[in-house]
CSV table of C-alpha atoms and ligand atoms in Angstrom, one decimal:
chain,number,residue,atom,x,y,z
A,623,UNK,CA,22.4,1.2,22.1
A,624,UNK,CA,21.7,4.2,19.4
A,625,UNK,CA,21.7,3.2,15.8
A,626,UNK,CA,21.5,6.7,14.2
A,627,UNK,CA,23.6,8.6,17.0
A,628,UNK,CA,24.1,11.1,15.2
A,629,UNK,CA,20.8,11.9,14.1
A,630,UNK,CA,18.1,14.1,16.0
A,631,UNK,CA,14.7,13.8,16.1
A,632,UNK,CA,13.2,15.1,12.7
A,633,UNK,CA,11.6,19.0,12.9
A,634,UNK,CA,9.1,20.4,10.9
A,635,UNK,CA,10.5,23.5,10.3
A,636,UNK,CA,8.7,25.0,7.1
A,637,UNK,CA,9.8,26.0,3.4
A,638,UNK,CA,12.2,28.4,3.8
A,639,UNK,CA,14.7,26.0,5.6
A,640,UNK,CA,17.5,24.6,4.0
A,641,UNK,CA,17.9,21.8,6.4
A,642,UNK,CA,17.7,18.5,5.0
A,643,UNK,CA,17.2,16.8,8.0
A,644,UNK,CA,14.1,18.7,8.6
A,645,UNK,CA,10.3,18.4,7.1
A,646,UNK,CA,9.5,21.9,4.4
A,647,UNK,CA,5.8,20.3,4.8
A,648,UNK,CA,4.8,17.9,6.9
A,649,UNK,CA,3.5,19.4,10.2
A,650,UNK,CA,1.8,16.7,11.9
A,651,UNK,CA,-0.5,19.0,13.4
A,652,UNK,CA,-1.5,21.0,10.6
A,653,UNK,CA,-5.1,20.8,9.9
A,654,UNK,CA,-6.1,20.1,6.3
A,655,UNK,CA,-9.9,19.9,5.9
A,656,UNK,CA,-10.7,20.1,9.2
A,657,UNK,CA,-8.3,16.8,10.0
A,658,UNK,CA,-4.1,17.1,11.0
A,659,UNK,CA,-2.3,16.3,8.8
A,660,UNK,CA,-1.1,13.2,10.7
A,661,UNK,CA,-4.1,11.9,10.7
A,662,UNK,CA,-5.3,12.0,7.1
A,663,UNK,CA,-1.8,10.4,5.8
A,664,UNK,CA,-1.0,7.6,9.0
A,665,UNK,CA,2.8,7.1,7.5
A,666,UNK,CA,4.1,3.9,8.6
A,667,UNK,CA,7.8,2.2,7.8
A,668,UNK,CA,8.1,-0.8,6.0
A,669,UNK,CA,10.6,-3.2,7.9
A,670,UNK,CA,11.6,-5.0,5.1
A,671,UNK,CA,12.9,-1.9,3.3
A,672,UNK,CA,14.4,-0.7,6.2
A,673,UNK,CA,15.8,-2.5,8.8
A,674,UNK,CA,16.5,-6.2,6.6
A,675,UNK,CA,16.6,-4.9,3.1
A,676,UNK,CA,20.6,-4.7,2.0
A,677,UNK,CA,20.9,-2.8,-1.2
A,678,UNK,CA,21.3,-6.5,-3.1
A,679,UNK,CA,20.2,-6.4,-6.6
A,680,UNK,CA,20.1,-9.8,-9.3
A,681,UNK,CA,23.7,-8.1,-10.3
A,682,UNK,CA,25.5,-7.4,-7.3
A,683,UNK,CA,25.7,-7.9,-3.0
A,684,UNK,CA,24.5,-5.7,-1.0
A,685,UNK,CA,25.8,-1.9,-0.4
A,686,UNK,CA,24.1,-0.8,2.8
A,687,UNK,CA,26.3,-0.2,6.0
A,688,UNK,CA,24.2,-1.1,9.2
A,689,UNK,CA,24.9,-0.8,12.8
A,690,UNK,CA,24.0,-4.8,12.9
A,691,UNK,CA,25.9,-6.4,9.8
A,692,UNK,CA,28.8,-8.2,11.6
A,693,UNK,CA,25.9,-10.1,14.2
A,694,UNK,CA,24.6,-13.4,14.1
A,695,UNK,CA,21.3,-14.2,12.5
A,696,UNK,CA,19.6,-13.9,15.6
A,697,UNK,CA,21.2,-11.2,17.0
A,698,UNK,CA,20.4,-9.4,13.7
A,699,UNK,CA,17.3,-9.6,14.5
A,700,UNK,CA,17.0,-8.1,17.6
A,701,UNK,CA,19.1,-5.4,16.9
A,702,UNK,CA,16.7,-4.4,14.0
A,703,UNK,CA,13.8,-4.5,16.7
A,704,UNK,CA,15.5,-1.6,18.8
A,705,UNK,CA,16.7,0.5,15.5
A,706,UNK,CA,12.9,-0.3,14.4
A,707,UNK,CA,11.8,1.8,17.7
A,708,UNK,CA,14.5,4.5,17.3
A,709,UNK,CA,13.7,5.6,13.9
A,710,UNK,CA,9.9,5.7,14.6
A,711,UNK,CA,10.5,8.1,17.1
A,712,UNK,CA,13.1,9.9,15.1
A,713,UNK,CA,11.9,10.2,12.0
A,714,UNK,CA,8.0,10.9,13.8
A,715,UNK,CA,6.0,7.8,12.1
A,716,UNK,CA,3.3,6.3,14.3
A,717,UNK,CA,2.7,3.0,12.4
A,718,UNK,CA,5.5,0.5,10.8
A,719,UNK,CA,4.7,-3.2,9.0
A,720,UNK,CA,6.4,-6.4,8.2
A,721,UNK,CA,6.3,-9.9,7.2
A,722,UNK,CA,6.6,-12.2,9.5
A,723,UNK,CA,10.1,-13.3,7.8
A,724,UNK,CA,11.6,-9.8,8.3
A,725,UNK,CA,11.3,-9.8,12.2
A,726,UNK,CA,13.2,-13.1,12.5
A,727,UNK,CA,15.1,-15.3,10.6
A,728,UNK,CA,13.8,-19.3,9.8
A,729,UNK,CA,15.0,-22.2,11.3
A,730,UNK,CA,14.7,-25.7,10.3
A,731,UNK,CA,11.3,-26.6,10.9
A,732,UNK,CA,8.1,-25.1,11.5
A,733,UNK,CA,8.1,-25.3,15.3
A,734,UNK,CA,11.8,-23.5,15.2
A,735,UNK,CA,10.6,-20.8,12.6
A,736,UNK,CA,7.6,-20.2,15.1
A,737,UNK,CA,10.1,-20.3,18.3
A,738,UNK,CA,12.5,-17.7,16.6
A,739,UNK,CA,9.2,-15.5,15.7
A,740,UNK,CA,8.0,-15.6,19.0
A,741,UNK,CA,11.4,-14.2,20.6
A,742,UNK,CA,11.2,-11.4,18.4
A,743,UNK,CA,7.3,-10.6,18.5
A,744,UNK,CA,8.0,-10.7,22.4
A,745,UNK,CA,10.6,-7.7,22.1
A,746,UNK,CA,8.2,-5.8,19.4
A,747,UNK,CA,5.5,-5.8,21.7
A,748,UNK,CA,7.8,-4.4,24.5
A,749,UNK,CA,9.2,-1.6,22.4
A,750,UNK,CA,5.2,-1.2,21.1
A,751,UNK,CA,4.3,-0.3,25.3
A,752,UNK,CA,7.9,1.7,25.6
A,753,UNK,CA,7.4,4.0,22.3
A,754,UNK,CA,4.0,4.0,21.7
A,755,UNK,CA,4.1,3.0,17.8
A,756,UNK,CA,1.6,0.9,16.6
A,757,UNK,CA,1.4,-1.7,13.4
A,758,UNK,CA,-0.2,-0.7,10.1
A,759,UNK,CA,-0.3,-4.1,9.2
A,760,UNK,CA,1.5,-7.1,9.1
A,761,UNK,CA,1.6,-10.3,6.5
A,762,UNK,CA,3.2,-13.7,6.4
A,763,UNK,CA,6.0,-14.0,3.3
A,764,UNK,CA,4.7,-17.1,1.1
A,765,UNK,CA,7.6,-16.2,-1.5
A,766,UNK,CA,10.8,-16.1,-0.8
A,767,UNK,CA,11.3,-19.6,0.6
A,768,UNK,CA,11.7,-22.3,-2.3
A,769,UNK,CA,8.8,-25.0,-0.7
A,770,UNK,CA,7.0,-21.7,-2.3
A,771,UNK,CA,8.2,-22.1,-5.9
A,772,UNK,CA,5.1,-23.0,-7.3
A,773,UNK,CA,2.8,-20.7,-5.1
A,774,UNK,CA,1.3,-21.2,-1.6
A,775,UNK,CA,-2.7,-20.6,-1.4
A,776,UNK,CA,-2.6,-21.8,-5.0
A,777,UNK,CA,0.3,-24.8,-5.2
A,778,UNK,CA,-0.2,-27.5,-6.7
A,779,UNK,CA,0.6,-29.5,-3.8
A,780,UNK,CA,-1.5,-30.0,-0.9
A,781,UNK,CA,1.7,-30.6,1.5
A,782,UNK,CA,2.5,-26.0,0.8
A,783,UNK,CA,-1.1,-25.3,1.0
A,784,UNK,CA,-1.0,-26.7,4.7
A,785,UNK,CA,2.3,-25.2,5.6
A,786,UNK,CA,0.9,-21.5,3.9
A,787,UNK,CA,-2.1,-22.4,5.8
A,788,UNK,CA,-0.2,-23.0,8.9
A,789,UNK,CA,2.0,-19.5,8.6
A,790,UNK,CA,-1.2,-17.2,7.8
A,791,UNK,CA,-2.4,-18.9,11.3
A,792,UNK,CA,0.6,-18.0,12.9
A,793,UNK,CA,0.6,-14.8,11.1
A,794,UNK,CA,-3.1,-13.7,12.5
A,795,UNK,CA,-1.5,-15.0,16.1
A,796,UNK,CA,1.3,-12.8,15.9
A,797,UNK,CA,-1.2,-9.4,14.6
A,798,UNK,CA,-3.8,-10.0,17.4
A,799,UNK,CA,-1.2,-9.7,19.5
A,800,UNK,CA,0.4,-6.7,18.6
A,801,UNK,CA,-3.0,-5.2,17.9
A,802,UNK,CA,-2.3,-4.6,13.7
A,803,UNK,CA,-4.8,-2.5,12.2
A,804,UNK,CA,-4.9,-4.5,9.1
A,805,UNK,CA,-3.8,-8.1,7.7
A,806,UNK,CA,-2.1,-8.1,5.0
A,807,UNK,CA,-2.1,-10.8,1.9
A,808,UNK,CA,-0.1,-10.4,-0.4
A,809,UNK,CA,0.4,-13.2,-3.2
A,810,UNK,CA,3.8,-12.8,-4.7
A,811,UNK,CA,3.6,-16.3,-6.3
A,812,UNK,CA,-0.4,-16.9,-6.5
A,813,UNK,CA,0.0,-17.0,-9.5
A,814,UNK,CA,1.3,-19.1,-13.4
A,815,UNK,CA,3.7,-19.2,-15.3
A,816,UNK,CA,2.0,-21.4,-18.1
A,817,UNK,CA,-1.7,-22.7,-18.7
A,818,UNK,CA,-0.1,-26.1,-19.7
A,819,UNK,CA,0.4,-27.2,-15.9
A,820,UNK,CA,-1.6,-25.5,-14.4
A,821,UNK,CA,-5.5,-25.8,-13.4
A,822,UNK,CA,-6.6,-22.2,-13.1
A,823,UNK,CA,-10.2,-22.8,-11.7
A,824,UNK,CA,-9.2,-25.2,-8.6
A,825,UNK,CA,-6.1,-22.4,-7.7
A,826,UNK,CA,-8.2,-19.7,-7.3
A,827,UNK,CA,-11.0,-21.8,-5.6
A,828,UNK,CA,-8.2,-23.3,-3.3
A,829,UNK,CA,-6.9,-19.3,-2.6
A,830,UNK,CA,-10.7,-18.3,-1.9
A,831,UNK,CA,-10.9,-20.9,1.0
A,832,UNK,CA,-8.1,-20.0,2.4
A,833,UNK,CA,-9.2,-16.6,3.1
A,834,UNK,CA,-12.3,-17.9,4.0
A,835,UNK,CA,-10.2,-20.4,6.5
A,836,UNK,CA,-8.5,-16.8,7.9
A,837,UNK,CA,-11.7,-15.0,8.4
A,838,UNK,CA,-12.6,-17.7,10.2
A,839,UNK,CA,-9.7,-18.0,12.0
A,840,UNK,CA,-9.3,-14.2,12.6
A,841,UNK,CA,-13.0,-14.5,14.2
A,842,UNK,CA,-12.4,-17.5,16.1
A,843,UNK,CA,-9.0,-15.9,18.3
A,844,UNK,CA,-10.9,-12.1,18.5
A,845,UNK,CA,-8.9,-10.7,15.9
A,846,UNK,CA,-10.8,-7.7,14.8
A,847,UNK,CA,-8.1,-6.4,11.6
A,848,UNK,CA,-9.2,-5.4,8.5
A,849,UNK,CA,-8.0,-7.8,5.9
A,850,UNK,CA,-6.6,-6.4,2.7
A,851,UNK,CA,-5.4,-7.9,-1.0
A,852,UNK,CA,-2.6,-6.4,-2.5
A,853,UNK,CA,-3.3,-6.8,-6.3
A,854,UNK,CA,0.1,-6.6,-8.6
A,855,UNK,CA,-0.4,-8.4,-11.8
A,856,UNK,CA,3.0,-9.8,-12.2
A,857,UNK,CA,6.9,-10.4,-10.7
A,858,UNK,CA,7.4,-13.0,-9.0
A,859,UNK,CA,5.3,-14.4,-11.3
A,860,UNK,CA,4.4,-13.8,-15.0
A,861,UNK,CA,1.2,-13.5,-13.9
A,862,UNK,CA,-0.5,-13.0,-10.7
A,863,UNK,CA,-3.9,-13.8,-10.0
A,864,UNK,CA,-4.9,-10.0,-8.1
A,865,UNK,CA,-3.5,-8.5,-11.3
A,866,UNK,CA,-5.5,-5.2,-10.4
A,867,UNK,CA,-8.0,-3.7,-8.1
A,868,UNK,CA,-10.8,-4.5,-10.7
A,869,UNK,CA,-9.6,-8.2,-11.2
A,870,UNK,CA,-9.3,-8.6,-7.4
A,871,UNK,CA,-12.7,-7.0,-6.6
A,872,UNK,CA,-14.5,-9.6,-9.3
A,873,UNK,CA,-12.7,-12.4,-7.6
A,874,UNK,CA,-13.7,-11.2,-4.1
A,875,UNK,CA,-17.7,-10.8,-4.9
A,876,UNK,CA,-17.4,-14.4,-6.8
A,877,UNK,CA,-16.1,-16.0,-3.6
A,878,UNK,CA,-18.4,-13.7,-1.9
A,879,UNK,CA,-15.4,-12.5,0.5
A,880,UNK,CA,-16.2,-8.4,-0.6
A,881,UNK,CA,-16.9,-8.1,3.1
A,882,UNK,CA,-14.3,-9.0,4.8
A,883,UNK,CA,-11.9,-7.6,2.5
A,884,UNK,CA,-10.5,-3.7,1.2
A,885,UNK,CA,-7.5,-3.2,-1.3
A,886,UNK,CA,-4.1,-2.5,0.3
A,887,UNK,CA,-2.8,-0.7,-3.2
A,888,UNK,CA,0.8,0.4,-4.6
A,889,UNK,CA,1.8,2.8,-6.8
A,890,UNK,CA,4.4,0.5,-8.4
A,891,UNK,CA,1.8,-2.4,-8.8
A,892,UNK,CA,-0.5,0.8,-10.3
A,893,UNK,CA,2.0,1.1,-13.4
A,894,UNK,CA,3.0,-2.4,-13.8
A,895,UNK,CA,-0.6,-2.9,-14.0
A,896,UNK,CA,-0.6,-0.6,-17.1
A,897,UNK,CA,-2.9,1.8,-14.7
A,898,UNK,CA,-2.0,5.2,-12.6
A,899,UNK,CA,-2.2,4.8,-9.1
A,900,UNK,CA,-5.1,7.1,-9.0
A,901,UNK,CA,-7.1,5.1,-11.0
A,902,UNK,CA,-6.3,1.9,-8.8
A,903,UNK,CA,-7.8,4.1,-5.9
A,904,UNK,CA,-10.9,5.3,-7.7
A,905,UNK,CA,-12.1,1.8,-8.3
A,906,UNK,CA,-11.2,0.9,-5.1
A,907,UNK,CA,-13.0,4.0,-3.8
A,908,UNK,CA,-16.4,3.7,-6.0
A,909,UNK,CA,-16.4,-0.1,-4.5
A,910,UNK,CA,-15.8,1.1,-1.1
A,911,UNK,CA,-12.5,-0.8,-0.7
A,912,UNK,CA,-10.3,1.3,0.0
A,913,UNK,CA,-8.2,0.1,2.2
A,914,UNK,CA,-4.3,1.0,3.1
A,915,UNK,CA,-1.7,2.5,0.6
A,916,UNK,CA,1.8,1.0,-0.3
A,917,UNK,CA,3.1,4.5,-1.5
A,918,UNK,CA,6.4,4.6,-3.6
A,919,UNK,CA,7.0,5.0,-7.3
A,920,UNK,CA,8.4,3.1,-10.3
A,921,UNK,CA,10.9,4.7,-13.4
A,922,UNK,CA,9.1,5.0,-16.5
A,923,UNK,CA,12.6,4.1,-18.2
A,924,UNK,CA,12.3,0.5,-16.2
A,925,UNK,CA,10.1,-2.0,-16.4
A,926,UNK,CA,10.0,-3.5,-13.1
A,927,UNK,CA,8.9,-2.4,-9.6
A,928,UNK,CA,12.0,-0.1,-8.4
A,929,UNK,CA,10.1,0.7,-5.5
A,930,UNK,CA,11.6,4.1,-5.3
A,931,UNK,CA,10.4,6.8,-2.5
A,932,UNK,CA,7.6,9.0,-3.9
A,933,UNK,CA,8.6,12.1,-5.1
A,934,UNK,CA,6.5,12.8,-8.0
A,935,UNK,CA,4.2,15.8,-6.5
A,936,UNK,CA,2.0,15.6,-9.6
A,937,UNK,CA,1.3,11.9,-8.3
A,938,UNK,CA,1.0,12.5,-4.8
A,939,UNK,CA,-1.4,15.2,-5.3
A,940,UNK,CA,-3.7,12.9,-7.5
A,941,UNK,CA,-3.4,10.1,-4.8
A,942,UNK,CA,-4.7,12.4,-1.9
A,943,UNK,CA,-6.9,14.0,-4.1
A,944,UNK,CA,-8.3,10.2,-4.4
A,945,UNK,CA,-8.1,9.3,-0.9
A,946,UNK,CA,-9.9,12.2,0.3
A,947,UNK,CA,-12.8,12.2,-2.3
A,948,UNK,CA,-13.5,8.1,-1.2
A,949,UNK,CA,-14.0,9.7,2.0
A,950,UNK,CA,-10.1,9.3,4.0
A,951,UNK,CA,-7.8,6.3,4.4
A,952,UNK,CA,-10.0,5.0,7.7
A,953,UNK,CA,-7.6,2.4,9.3
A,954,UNK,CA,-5.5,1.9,6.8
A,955,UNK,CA,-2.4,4.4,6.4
A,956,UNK,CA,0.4,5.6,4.0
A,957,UNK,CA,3.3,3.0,4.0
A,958,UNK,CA,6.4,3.3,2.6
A,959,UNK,CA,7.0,0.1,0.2
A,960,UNK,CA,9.8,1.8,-1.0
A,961,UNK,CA,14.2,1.2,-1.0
A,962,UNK,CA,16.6,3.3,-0.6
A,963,UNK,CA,18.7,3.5,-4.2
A,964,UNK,CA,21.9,0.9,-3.8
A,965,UNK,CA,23.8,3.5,-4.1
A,966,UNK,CA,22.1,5.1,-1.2
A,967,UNK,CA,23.9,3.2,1.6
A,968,UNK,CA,24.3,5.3,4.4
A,969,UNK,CA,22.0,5.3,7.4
A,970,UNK,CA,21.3,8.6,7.2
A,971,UNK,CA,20.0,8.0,3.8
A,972,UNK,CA,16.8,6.3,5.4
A,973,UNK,CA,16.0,9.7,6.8
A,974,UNK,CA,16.4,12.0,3.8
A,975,UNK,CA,14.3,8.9,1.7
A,976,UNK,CA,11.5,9.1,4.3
A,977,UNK,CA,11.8,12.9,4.8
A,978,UNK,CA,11.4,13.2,0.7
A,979,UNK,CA,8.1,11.0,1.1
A,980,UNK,CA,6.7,12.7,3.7
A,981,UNK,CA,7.4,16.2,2.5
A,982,UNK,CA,6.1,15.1,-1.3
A,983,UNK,CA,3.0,13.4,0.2
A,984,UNK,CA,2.1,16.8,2.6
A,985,UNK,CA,3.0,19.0,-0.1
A,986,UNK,CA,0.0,16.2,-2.0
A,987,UNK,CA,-2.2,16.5,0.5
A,988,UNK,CA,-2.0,20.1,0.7
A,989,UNK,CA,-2.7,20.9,-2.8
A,990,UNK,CA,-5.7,18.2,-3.2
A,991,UNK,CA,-7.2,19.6,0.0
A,992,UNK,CA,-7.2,23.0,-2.0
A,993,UNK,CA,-8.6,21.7,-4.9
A,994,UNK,CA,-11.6,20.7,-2.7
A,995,UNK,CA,-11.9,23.2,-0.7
A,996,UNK,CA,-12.2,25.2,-3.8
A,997,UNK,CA,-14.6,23.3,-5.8
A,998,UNK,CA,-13.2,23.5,-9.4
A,999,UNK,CA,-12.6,20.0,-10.4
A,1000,UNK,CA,-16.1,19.1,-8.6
A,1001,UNK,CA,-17.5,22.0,-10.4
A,1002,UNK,CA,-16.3,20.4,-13.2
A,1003,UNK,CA,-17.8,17.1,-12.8
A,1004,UNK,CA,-21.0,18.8,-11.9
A,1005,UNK,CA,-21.3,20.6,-15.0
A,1006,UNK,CA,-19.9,17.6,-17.2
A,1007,UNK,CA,-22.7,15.7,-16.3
A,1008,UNK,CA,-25.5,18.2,-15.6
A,1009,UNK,CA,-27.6,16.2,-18.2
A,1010,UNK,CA,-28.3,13.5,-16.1
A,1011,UNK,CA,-29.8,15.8,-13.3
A,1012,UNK,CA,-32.9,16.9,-15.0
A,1013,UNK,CA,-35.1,15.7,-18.6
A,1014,UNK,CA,-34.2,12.6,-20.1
A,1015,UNK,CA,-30.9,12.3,-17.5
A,1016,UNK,CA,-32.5,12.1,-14.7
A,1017,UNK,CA,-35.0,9.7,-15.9
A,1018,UNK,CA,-32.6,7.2,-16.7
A,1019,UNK,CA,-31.1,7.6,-13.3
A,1020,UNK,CA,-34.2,7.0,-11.8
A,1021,UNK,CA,-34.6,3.9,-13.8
A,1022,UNK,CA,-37.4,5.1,-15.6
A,1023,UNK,CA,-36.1,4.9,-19.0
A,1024,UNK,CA,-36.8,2.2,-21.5
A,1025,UNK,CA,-35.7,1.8,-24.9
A,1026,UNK,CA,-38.5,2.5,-26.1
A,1027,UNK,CA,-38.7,5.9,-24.1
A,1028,UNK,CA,-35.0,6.7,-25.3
A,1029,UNK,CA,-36.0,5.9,-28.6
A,1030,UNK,CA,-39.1,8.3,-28.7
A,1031,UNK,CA,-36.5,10.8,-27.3
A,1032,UNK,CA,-33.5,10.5,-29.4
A,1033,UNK,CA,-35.6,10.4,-33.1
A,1034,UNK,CA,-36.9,14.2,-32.2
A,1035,UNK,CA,-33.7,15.6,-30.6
A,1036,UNK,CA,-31.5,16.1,-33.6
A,1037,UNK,CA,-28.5,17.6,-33.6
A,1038,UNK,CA,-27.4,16.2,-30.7
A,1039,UNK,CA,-25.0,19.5,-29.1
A,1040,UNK,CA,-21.8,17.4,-27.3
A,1041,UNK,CA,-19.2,20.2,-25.0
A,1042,UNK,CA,-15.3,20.2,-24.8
A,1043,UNK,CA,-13.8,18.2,-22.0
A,1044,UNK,CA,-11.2,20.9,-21.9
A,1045,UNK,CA,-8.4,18.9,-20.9
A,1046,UNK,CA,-5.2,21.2,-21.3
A,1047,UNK,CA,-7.0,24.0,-19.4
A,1048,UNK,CA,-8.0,21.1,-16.7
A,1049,UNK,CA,-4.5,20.0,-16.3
A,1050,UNK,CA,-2.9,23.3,-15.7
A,1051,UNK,CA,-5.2,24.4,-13.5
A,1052,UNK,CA,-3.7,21.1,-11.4
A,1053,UNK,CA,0.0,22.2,-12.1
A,1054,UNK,CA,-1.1,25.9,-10.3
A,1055,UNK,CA,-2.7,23.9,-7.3
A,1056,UNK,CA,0.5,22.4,-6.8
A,1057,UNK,CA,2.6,25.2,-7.4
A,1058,UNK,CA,0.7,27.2,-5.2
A,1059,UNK,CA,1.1,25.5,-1.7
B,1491,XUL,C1,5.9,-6.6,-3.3
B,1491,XUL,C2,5.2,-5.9,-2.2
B,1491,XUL,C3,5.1,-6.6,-0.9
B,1491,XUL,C4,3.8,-6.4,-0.2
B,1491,XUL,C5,3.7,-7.2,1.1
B,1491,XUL,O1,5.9,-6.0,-4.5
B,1491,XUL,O2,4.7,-4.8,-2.4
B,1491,XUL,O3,6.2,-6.2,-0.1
B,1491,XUL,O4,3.7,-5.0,0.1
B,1491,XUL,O5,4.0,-8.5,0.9
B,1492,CO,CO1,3.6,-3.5,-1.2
């Protein structure tokens, strides 16, 4: 059965098409710094946007029209496996990524829940050998389900920590077997919504051992994934423990886990955060955890996580930029944690939403790899800092300097001589990188 009949397979077919069903910049093969293009950005699918997601919001019922609507839950299911397999190929992504609740649905106990999973994860690993696509990463959802009103790795109550404990082990089963590049976690309600109940320290102790529990675990069954933290510093709740990539770096050197773990990072979870999503990635970057990307974008006008496809070229230039200075994306990929607008309901509007991320995050990659290749905001740097490579500078860096020395140094340099930043000039000198590709 075809769920997107009337839909061919996805063409690159350059800038001066007018084609929407058709890529103006993303040419998998393209080389950009000496890499193709499909292998710098490693774009994978996010189920739960795609094939379960229904357009619902807190206002309204869903809007999409799918193939699968009228079917049992079950069947639902399965249908989503083979649509799963047909847009890959169609739409040309390698990777795609789930929770474990997207695949299949939950019965009424844990043994059922796991029975349901396995039917599914059986078919996924079929249509894995038939098509050739691979997974990113997958995750298990500790959130929606009610048992997880008060968190999972950090509820108050033992009885959810065993279950969570239970469906991360399940979860790890599920990635060996499908050979995921990453394991994603994810805590959508590790987190508080008031001090007055809640005893911070033993939470975040209790989430640190479970990870340590996983490792274990993951080491244990031959499971050889990168692990990754999703930071987002609130929704679910008010606030979430991996606020931001700094927070979640701190807590992973105090529980002395910053080796077994890299930052899977959003966009969304950037701005919510109060940050760009470029800074998220340089921090990640300068700690060498960079992990995996969750690559949509938010509304400035809207103060929660919309999730929209990126589009903003300005941003998907500064992300790649990012991504290639830390040195590429390694296993981790580009995945699209982003939904179709309700009132984007057709199927066909999957493709134009993943065709508008793909284009916007070659056209991003493009332009950074120019500004690289070309040296000006390096040059930049170079010269912003040249202080510190000779003199006084460089004696600091060398860890020669004491205060006394600075001292001595400071009281017979007078007037100190500061430079502009040159900011305005900086910024549209970006604007003509983009513009130019
Ligand atoms: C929620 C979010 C999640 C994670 C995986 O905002 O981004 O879907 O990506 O649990
Ligand atoms: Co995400």
């Amino acid at each position: 059965m075809s769920y997107f009949g009337n839909i061919d397979k996805i063409q690159f077919e350059g800038k001066g098409s007018d084609n929407p069903f058709a890529f103006k910049h993303y040419n998998p093969d393209e080389v950009v710094l000496g890499k193709k293009m499909s292998e710098h950005l490693r774009f994978a699918v996010a189920y739960w946007h795609t094939f379960t997601g229904d357009g619902s919001d807190p206002f309204g019922a869903g809007t999409a029209v799918r193939a699968w609507d009228h079917l049992s839950p079950m069947d639902k299911a399965k249908a989503r496996v083979e649509a799963n397999f047909e847009f890959l190929e169609k739409i040309g992504v390698p990777y795609y990524c789930f929770h474990d609740r997207d695949i299949a649905p939950e019965g009424e106990t844990l043994q059922e829940t796991n029975k349901n999973l396995d039917v599914i994860v059986d078919l996924l690993e079929q249509g894995m050998k038939s098509s050739g696509a691979k997974l990113l990463w997958n995750t298990a959802n500790m959130f929606t389900n009610p048992r997880f009103t008060h968190g999972a790795g950090t509820a108050p109550n033992a009885d959810v920590y065993a279950y969570a404990a239970a469906q991360v082990k399940k979860g790890l089963e599920v990635g060996k077997r499908l050979g995921a590049e990453n394991y994603v976690f994810w805590g959508g309600r590790e987190g508080y919504e008031t001090l007055l109940n809640t005893d911070l320290g033993l939470e975040l102790d209790n989430l640190a051992r479970l990870y340590h529990m996983a490792i274990a675990y993951a080491k244990e069954i031959g499971f050889d994934a990168q692990f990754l933290i999703e930071p987002k510093p609130k929704e679910p709740s008010k606030h979430q423990y991996d606020f931001d990539a700094a927070t979640t770096i701190s807590f992973l050197q105090k529980y002395d886990l910053q080796n077994h773990f890299k930052l899977n990072l959003e966009a969304n979870h950037a701005t919510l955060a109060g940050h760009t999503f470029e800074h998220e990635i340089r921090v990640a970057g300068i700690n060498n955890m960079l992990g995996s990307l969750d690559a949509n974008q938010g509304d400035l006008l809207l103060g929660w996580d919309t999730d929209e496809f990126p589009t903003d070229l300005y941003a998907t230039t500064l992300t790649m930029y990012e991504v290639l200075r830390a040195g590429g994306i390694g296993r981790g990929g580009v995945n699209f944690d982003a939904k179709v607008r309700r009132g984007s309901f057709e199927v066909e509007d999957l493709f134009l939403a993943h065709i508008a991320g793909m284009d916007s995050f070659a056209w991003g990659l493009k332009a950074a790899g120019k500004m690289i290749e070309d040296n000006f905001f390096e040059g930049i740097l170079e010269n912003r800092y040249r202080s510190f490579s000779e003199g006084i500078g460089a004696e600091v860096l060398a860890g020669k300097a004491t205060l006394q020395s600075l001292e001595a140094y400071a009281l017979q340099n007078n007037p100190i001589k500061n430079e502009s930043g040159r900011q305005e000039r900086i910024k549209l000198k970006l604007s003509e990188y983009i513009f130019s590709v």
